[in-house]
Coordinates of C-alpha atoms in Angstrom, one line a residue:
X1 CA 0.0 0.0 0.0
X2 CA 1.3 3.4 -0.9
X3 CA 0.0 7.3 0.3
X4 CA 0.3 9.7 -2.4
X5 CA 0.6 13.7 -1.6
X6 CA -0.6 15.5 -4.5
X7 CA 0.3 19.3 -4.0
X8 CA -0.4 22.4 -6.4
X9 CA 2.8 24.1 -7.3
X10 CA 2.8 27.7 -6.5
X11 CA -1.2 27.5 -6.3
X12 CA -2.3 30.9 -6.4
X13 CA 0.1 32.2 -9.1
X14 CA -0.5 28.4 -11.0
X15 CA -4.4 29.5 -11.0
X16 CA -3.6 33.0 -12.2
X17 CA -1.1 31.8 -15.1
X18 CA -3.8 29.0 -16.4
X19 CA -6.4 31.6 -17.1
X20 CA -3.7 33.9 -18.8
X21 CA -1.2 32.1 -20.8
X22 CA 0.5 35.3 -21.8
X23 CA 1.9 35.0 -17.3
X24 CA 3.5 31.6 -17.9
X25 CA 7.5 32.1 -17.6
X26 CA 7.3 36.0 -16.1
X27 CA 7.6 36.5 -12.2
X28 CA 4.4 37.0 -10.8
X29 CA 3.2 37.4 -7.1
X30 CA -0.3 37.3 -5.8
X31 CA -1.3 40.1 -3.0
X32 CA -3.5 39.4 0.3
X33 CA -7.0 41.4 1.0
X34 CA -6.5 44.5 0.4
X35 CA -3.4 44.3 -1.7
X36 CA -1.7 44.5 1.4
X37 CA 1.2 41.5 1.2
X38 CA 2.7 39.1 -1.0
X39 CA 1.2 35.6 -0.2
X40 CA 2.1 33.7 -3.5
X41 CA 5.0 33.7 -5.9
X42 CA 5.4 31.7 -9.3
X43 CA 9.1 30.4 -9.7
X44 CA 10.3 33.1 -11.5
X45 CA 9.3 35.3 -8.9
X46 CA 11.1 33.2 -6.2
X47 CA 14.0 32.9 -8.4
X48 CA 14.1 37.2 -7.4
X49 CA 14.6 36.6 -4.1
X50 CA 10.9 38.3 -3.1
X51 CA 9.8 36.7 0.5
X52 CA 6.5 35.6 1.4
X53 CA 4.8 37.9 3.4
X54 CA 6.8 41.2 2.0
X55 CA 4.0 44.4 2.5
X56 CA 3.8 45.4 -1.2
X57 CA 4.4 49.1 -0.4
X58 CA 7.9 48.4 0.4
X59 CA 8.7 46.3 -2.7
X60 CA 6.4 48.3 -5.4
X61 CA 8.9 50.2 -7.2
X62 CA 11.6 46.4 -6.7
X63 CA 8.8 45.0 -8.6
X64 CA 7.8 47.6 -11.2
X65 CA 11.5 47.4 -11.7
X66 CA 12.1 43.7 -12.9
X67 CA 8.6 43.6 -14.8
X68 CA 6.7 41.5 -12.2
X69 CA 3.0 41.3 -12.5
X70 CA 0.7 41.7 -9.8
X71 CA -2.4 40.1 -9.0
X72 CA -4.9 41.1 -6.3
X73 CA -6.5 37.7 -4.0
X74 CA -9.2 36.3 -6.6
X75 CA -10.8 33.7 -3.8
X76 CA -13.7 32.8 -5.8
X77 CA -11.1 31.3 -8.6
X78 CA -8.9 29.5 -6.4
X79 CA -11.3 27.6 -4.8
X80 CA -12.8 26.6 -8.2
X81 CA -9.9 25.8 -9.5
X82 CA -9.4 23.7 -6.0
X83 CA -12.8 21.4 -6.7
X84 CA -11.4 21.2 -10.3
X85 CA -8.3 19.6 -9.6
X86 CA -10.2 17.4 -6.1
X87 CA -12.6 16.1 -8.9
X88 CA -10.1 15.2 -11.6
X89 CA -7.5 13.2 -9.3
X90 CA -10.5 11.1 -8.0
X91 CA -10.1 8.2 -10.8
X92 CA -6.3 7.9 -9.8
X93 CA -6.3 6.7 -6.6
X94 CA -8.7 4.3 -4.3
X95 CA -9.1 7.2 -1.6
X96 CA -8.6 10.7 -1.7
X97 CA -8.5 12.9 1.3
X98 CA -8.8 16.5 0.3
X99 CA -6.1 18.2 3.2
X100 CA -6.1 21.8 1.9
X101 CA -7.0 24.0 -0.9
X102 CA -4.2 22.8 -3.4
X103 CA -3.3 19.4 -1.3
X104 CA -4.8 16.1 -0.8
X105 CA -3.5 12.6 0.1
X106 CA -4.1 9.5 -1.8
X107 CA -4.2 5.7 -1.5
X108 CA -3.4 2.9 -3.8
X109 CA -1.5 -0.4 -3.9
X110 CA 2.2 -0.7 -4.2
X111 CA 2.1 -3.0 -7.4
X112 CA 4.4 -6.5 -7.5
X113 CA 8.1 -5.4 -8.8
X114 CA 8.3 -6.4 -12.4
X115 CA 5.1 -5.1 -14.1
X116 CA 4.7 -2.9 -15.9
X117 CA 2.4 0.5 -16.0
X118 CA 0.4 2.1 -19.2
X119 CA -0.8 5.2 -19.3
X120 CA -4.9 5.1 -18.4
X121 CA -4.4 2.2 -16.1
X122 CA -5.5 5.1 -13.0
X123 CA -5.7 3.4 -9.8
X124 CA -4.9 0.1 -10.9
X125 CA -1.6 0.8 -11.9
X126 CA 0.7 -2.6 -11.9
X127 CA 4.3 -0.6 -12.8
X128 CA 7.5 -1.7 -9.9
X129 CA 7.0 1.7 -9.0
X130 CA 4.5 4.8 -8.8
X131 CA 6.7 7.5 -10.7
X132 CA 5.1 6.5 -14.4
X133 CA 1.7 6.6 -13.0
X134 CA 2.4 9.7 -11.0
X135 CA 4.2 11.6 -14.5
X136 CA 1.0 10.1 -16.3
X137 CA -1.3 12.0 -13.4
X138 CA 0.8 15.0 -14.3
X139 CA 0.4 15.7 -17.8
X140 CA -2.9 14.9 -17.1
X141 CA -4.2 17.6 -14.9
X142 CA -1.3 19.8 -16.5
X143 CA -3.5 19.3 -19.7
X144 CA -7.0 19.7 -18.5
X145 CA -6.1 22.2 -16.4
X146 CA -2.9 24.1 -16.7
X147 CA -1.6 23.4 -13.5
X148 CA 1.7 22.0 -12.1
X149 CA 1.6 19.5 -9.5
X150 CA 4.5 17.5 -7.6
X151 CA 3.3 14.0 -6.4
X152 CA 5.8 12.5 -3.0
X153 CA 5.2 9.0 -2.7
X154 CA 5.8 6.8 0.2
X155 CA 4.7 4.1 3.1
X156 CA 3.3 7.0 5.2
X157 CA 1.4 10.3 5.0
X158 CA 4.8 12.0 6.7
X159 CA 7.0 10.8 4.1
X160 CA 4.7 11.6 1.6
X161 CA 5.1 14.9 2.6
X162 CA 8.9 14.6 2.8
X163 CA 8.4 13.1 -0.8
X164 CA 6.1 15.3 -2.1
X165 CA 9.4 18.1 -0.9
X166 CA 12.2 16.3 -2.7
X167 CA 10.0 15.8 -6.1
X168 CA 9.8 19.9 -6.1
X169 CA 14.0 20.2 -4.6
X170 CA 15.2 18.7 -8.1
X171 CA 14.3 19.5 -11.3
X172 CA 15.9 15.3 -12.4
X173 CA 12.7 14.2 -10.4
X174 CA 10.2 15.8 -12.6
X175 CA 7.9 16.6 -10.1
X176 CA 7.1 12.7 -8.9
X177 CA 9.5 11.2 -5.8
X178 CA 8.7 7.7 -4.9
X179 CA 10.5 7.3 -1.5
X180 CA 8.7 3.8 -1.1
X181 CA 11.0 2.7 -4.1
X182 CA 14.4 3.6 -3.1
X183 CA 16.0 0.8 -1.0
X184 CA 17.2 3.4 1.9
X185 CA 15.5 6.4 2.3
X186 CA 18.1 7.4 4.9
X187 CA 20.3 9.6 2.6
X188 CA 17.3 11.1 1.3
X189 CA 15.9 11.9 4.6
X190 CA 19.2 13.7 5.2
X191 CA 18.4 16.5 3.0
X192 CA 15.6 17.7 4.7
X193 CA 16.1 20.1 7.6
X194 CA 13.8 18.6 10.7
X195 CA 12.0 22.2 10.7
X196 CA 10.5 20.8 7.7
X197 CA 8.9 17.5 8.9
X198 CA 5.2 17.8 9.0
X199 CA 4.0 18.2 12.6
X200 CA 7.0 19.4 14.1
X201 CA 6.7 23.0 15.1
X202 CA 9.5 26.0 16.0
X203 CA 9.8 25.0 19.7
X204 CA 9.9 20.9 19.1
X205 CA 12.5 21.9 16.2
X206 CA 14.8 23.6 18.5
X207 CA 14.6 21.1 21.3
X208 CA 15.3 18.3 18.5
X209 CA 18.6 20.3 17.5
X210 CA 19.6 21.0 20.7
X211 CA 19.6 17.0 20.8
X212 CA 21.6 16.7 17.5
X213 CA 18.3 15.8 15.6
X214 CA 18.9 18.0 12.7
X215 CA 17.0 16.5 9.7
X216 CA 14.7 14.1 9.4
X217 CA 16.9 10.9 9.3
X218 CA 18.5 11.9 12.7
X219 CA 14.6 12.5 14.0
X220 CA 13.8 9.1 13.2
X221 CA 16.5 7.5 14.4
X222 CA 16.0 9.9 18.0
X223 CA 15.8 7.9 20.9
X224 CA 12.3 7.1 21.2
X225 CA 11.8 7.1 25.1
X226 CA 13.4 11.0 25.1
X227 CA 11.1 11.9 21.9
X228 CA 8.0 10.4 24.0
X229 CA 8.8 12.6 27.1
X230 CA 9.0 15.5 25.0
X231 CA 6.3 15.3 22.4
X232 CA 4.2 12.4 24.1
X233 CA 2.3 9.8 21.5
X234 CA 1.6 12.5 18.8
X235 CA 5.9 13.0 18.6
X236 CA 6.1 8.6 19.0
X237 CA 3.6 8.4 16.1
X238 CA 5.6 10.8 14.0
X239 CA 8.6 8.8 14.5
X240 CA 6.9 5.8 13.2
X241 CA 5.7 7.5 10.0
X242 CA 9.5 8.3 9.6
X243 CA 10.2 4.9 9.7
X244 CA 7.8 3.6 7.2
X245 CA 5.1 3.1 9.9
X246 CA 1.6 4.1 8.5
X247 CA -0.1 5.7 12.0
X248 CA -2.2 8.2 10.4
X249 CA -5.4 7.5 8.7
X250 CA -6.3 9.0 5.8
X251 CA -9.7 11.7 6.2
X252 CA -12.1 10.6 3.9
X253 CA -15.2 12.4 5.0
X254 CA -14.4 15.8 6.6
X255 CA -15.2 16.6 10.6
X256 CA -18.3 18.6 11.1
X257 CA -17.2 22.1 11.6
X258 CA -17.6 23.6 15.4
X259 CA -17.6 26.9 14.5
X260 CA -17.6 29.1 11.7
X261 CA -16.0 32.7 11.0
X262 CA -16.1 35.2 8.3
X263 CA -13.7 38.4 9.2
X264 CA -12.2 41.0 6.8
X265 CA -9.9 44.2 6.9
X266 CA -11.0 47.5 5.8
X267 CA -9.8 49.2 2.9
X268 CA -10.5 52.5 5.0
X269 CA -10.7 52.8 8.5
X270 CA -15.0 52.7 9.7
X271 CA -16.0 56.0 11.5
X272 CA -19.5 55.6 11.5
X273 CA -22.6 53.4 12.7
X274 CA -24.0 52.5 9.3
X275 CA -21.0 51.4 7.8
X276 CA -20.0 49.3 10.8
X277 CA -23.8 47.9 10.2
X278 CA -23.3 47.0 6.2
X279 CA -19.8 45.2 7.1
X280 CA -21.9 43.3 10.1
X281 CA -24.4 42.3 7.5
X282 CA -22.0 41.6 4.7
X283 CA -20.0 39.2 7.1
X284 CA -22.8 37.4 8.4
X285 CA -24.7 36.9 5.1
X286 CA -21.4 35.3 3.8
X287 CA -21.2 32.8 6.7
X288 CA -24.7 32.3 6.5
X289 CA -24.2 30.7 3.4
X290 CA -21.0 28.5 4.9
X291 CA -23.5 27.2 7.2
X292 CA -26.2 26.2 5.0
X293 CA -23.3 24.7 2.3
X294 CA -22.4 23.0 5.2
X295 CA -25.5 21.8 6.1
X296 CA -25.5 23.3 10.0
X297 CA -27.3 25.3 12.2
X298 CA -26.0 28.0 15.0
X299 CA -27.5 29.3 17.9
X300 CA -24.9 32.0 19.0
X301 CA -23.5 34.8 17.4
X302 CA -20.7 36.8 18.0
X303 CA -19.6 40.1 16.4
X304 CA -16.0 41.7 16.9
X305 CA -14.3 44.7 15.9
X306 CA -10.9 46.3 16.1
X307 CA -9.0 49.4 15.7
X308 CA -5.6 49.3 13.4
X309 CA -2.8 47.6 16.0
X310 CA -0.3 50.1 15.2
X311 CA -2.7 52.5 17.3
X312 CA -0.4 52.1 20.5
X313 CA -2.4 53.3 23.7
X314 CA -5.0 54.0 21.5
X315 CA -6.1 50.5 20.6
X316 CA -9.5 49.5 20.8
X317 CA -11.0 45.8 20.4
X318 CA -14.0 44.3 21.4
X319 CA -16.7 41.7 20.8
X320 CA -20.7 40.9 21.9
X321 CA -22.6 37.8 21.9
X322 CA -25.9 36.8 20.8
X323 CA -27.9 33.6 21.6
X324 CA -30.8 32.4 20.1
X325 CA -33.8 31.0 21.3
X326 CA -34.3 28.7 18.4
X327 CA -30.7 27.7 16.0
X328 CA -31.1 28.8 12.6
X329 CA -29.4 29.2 9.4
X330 CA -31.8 31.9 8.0
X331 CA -29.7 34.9 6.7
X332 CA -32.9 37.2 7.9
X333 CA -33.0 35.8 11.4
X334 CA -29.4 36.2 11.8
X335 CA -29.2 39.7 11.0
X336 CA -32.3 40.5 13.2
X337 CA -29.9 39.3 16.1
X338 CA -26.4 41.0 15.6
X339 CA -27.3 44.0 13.8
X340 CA -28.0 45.6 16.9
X341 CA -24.7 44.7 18.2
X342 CA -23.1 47.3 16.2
X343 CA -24.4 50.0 18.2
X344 CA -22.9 48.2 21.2
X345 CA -19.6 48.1 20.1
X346 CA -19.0 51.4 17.8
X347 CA -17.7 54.1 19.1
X348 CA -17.1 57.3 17.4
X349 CA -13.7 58.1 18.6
X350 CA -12.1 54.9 17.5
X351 CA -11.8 54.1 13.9
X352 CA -12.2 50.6 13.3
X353 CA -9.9 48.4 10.7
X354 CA -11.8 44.9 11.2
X355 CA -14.4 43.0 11.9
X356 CA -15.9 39.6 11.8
X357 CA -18.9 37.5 12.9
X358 CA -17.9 33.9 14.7
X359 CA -20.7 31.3 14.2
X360 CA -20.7 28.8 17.1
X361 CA -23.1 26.0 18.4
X362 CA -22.6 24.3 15.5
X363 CA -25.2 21.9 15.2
X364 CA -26.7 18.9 12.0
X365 CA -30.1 20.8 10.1
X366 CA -31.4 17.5 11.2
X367 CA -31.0 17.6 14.8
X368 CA -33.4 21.1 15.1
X369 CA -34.7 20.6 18.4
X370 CA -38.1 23.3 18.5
X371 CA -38.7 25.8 21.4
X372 CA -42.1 26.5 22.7
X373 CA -40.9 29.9 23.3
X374 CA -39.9 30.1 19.5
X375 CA -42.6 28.3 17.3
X376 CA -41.7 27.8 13.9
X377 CA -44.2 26.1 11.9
X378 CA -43.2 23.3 9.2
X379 CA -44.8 25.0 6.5
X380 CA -42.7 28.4 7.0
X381 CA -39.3 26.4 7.5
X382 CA -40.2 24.8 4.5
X383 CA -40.8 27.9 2.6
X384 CA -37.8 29.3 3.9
X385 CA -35.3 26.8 3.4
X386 CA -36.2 27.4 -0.2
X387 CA -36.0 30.8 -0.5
X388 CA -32.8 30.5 1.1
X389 CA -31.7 27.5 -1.9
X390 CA -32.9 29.5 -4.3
X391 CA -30.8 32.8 -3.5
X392 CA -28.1 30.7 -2.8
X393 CA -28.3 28.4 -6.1
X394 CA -28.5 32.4 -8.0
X395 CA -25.3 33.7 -6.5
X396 CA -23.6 30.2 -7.5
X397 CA -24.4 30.4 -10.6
X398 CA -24.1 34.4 -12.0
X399 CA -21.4 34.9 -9.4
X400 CA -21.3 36.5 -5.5
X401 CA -23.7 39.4 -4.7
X402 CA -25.9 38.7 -7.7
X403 CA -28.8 38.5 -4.6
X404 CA -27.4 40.5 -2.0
X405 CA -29.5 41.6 1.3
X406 CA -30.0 45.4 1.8
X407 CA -28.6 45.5 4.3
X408 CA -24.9 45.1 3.0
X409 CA -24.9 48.2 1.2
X410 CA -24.0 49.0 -2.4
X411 CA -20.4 49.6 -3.3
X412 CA -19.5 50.5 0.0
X413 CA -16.5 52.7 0.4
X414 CA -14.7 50.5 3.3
X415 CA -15.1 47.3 0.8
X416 CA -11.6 45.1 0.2
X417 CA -9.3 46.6 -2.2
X418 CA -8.4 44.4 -5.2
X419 CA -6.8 47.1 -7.5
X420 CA -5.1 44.1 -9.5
X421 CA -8.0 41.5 -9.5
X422 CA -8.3 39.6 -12.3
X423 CA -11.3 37.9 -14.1
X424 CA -13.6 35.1 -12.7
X425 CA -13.9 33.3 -16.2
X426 CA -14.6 29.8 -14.4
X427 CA -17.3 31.2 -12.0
X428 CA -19.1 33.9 -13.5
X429 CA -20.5 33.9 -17.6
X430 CA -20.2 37.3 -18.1
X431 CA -16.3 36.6 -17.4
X432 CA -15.2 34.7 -20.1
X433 CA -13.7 35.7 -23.3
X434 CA -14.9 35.8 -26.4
X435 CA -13.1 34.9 -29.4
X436 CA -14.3 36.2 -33.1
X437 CA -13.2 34.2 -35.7
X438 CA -13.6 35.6 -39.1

């Protein structure tokens, strides 16, 4: 048996260049809300030394410079792009566990050494190793949709990891490692600093090096009795992986969510009431919509707001709670709790930069358990529920805010800044291009 990592290269800038053809092979970084940092770089881009995190103030003219396109956070494309690529690696492997946006883990049999593997075999590849069938996997999605990947292979989802880090060090690899195949993984295991071992953190890396446990391979040969009394079974179970150990199931149906949030910066600071109301309102109709994709209910709600932190003394956070007599995932009975927060927690002297709404409670739609206090008749929840579909179904398919509540405002002046957004061809129809032929 074999677990696959299966990891977008350079996501956001991957997504961006796959929509525009004319990016692929020019540096390119992708900003945060607001235009406010660098939180993606194509290769090129690395390859200029630009960090991750760099506020783009400080590097605009360094960019402008060396001819590096900018692209504003286009969230709505990335995660498309995301269930894209989840749906076409599905025929390639028996399970898929979807980890993050642009990462999921795989699992398929290690065939019998000796056979070999054809191209459209999928899953039931019979090769001596994985690397044809991961190469195969690669020019797939690389063809259907324009994005790189790098595939680790190995016994465990932590080598995988290590793996899926080798196949993307050297360029010889091709983007596919198979660590399973390789008769000691020792020397490989060598070339990975232990800070880069999935699950260990910047205080368990510096006790490790403080114990001459530098890179991996030293970490799995750590004395395990010393490991345990640092890290416990979570550290013992790590070691394991790192020895070819499979401790760590694969996900296959994700945990029901405990909470849900929805916060945002300000393009401007907020000075007054109604504004602080539309963002309330704009918040909490997004995660209204989380919580009905998700199929969940909530019964408290909690609104926060803070001033800019580079206010010094004159700093101001805070947050209110509501709870509700009867959970609910009704956008309108939402907002007829925590709009009236806002006048609780405005005031006019402090400019706010942020705020958010935090969903808790979390409860299944099918585990509503009815108040006397709070009758809802069937026939109403009925009629809301599809009101609510149908709204929902609209903005799904002609794109976000095609129904909006009144409440939210039009245009507002404090909205996110995307100066340098680009087009939502894959989500929207009024987005993609047209092409005249004559």
């Amino acid at each position: 048996m074999a677990i696959v990592l299966i990891d977008g290269n350079n996501f956001y800038a991957s997504c961006e260049a796959a929509l525009d053809p004319s990016l692929r092979g020019r540096p390119l970084v992708v900003l945060s809300n607001n235009d406010g940092c660098i939180v993606a770089r194509s290769a090129e881009a690395r390859a200029l030394g630009l960090a991750m995190g760099t506020p783009y103030f400080k590097v605009r003219r360094e960019l402008d410079h060396h001819g590096v396109v900018v692209r504003s956070s286009n969230y709505a494309l990335y995660a498309d792009m995301s269930q894209r690529l989840m749906r076409s690696l599905e025929p390639w492997v028996e399970e898929l566990e979807i980890y993050s946006i642009d990462e999921a883990f795989g699992r398929l049999h290690r065939p019998a050494p000796g056979a070999g593997w054809r191209p459209g075999d999928g899953a039931a590849s019979d090769g001596s190793d994985l690397v044809a069938w991961g190469l195969a996997l690669r020019r797939q999605v690389r063809h259907q949709l324009g994005l790189p990947i790098a595939i680790g292979i190995a016994p465990s989802k932590v080598l995988a990891k290590l793996a899926n880090k080798l196949a993307k060090k050297d360029p010889a690899h091709r983007g596919v490692f198979d660590l399973g195949a390789v008769a000691d993984p020792g020397p490989w295991l060598e070339q990975l600093p232990v800070e880069e071992v999935w699950g260990i953190g910047r205080k368990l890396s510096r006790w490790c090096r403080l114990r001459g446990a530098a890179n991996a391979r030293q970490l799995r040969d750590l004395a395990s009795g010393e490991l345990r009394s640092k890290a416990g079974v979570v550290g013992l179970r790590l070691q394991q992986e790192l020895r070819g150990y499979s401790c760590l199931p694969l996900a296959l149906a994700p945990a029901a969510k405990r909470e849900t949030c929805v916060s945002r910066s300000f393009s401007e600071p907020i000075k007054e009431l109604a504004q602080l109301r539309q963002a309330i309102a704009t918040y909490l109709s997004r995660a209204a919509e989380k919580l009905r994709r998700q199929g969940q209910l909530t019964d408290s709600v909690t609104v926060f707001v803070r001033s800019s932190p580079f206010n010094g003394s004159q700093f101001y956070a805070k947050a209110a709670t509501v709870t509700l007599p009867l959970a609910s995932q009704d956008t309108a009975v939402l907002l007829a709790a925590a709009l009236p927060l806002a006048a609780c927690l405005f005031k006019a002297h402090k400019p706010l930069q942020k705020a958010g709404v935090l969903l808790q409670n979390l409860q299944p739609m099918g585990q509503l358990q009815h108040s006397l206090l709070a009758p809802l008749p069937e026939q109403e929840q009925q009629r809301r529920e599809l009101l609510l579909a149908t709204i929902d179904g609209l903005n799904r398919r002609y794109g976000s805010g095609t129904v909006a509540w009144a409440a939210c405002g039009l245009r507002p002046a404090w909205a996110m800044k995307r100066q340098q957004l680009s087009s939502a061809a894959t989500t929207r129809l009024a987005a993609i291009p047209m092409v005249w032929a004559r």
